[in-house]
């Protein structure tokens, strides 16, 4: 497998189109993570089925969030995407999130060219409210059955706020 952080960058943040690598397909309860040191996808654990991911889950190359990992992305598609592919994603917002006291924000994207949905999703307000509720519920409760810890979705931010989170994460990456 290619080292995504060596062959890809974050993409055109100012233009709103970023590169995203898929770690976990929507509907999976396998916690698959990019292992930066080995440059491979690694199964970290198997979550309870009740807490399968409500969306595809991945990361943005050459970024570093405050938790020390690449910046996470939630990828909204009608069907699951396979682990290990990369795609161009259109930024539609950010889910501000705190996991055990650490900032662990999630950039929300849709495929840059989504002909199935007529490229209809431009902001978070274009998404079905039920999907937003499912995502928020998942992230507020996924630790309930697994271990002590706290998680909290603190707010949802717009495209410009998402771009700022990415820029800050790019700066942390460059400081490595």
XYZ file of C-alpha atoms in Angstrom:
176
model
C 0.000 0.000 0.000
C 1.212 3.482 -0.795
C 2.130 5.930 1.938
C -0.722 8.374 1.475
C 1.079 11.116 3.382
C 3.953 10.968 0.875
C 1.951 10.833 -2.362
C -1.036 13.016 -1.459
C -1.483 16.379 0.196
C -4.648 17.814 1.676
C -5.833 19.127 -1.694
C -7.278 22.529 -2.609
C -8.513 23.682 0.776
C -9.247 27.246 -0.361
C -11.212 25.880 -3.336
C -13.156 23.536 -1.043
C -11.975 20.255 -2.639
C -9.745 18.047 -0.489
C -8.154 14.610 -0.687
C -9.593 12.021 1.686
C -8.444 8.436 2.336
C -11.132 5.951 3.391
C -10.419 3.952 6.548
C -13.864 2.631 7.557
C -16.777 1.974 5.184
C -20.207 3.220 6.253
C -22.010 0.492 8.200
C -18.848 -1.235 9.423
C -18.115 -1.925 13.077
C -14.427 -2.552 12.325
C -12.261 0.255 13.683
C -9.674 0.441 10.911
C -6.967 3.062 11.310
C -4.129 4.362 9.189
C -0.857 3.348 10.838
C 1.425 6.237 9.876
C 4.642 4.503 11.004
C 4.031 1.346 8.951
C 2.090 3.047 6.104
C -0.694 0.437 6.273
C -4.326 0.184 7.261
C -4.633 -1.664 10.560
C -7.597 -3.209 12.362
C -7.481 -1.562 15.780
C -10.561 -3.278 17.237
C -14.059 -4.537 16.541
C -16.756 -2.280 17.953
C -20.208 -3.464 19.087
C -22.480 -3.826 16.047
C -24.816 -1.246 17.578
C -22.084 1.341 16.973
C -21.261 0.695 13.329
C -20.218 3.909 11.565
C -23.164 5.905 10.166
C -20.952 7.331 7.388
C -17.706 6.460 5.669
C -14.792 7.533 7.847
C -11.318 8.563 6.781
C -8.507 11.066 7.051
C -7.020 14.011 5.199
C -3.357 13.463 4.214
C -0.633 15.750 5.526
C -2.746 17.092 8.378
C -2.464 16.629 12.124
C -5.352 17.234 14.507
C -4.868 18.209 18.138
C -5.162 14.530 19.156
C -1.934 13.694 17.263
C -3.611 11.820 14.392
C -4.364 12.924 10.866
C -7.509 15.082 10.684
C -10.612 12.901 10.397
C -13.283 13.138 7.729
C -16.865 11.920 7.536
C -17.679 11.073 3.935
C -21.368 11.150 2.986
C -22.297 8.733 0.195
C -25.307 6.569 -0.607
C -23.251 3.369 -0.434
C -20.152 2.333 1.538
C -16.718 3.104 0.098
C -13.930 0.509 0.395
C -11.016 0.864 2.785
C -7.796 2.154 1.270
C -9.075 4.263 -1.598
C -8.715 8.003 -1.859
C -11.203 10.447 -3.257
C -11.663 14.131 -3.828
C -14.204 15.455 -1.367
C -16.172 18.690 -1.379
C -16.126 20.292 2.065
C -19.637 20.919 3.421
C -18.868 21.555 7.106
C -17.222 20.385 10.296
C -18.380 18.468 13.350
C -16.595 19.929 16.370
C -15.869 17.013 18.681
C -14.107 16.315 21.969
C -12.955 12.777 22.804
C -11.690 12.207 26.354
C -10.831 15.880 26.660
C -8.940 16.060 23.330
C -10.120 17.991 20.293
C -10.890 15.442 17.558
C -12.843 17.374 14.911
C -14.365 15.720 11.833
C -14.497 17.445 8.446
C -17.715 16.567 6.600
C -17.387 15.981 2.861
C -19.316 14.598 -0.089
C -17.790 13.320 -3.343
C -16.585 16.245 -5.446
C -18.515 14.797 -8.388
C -21.677 13.104 -7.110
C -23.928 12.598 -10.110
C -26.223 10.285 -8.150
C -27.326 13.168 -5.916
C -26.972 15.793 -8.617
C -24.186 17.443 -6.625
C -26.975 18.742 -4.380
C -25.057 18.790 -1.084
C -23.233 22.096 -0.659
C -23.591 22.722 3.095
C -24.592 20.750 6.169
C -28.111 22.185 5.928
C -28.563 20.285 2.645
C -28.163 16.935 4.418
C -31.197 15.123 5.821
C -31.644 16.183 9.452
C -32.119 12.535 10.419
C -28.595 11.795 9.161
C -27.164 14.672 11.223
C -28.981 13.288 14.295
C -27.639 9.767 13.629
C -24.063 11.024 13.283
C -24.336 13.092 16.441
C -25.881 10.212 18.390
C -23.166 7.830 17.226
C -20.310 10.088 18.281
C -21.918 11.069 21.582
C -22.492 7.411 22.556
C -20.030 5.087 20.806
C -17.998 4.612 23.999
C -21.042 3.691 26.088
C -20.542 -0.068 25.600
C -16.792 -0.255 25.242
C -14.797 1.554 27.904
C -14.827 4.453 30.284
C -14.456 7.750 28.554
C -16.379 10.759 27.404
C -17.269 12.014 23.971
C -19.186 15.119 22.968
C -20.230 16.736 19.735
C -19.916 20.385 20.741
C -21.235 22.030 17.565
C -21.506 21.904 13.798
C -19.586 24.455 11.760
C -19.884 25.780 8.229
C -17.553 25.379 5.241
C -15.334 28.315 6.232
C -14.911 26.973 9.765
C -14.029 23.556 8.298
C -11.388 25.145 6.051
C -9.855 26.889 9.073
C -9.675 23.575 10.990
C -7.895 22.015 7.993
C -5.435 24.906 7.684
C -4.569 24.644 11.391
C -4.038 20.888 10.968
C -1.807 21.475 7.944
C 0.328 23.844 10.029
C 0.702 21.205 12.766
C 1.729 18.633 10.113
C 4.384 20.958 8.702
C 5.763 21.498 12.214
C 6.414 17.740 12.655
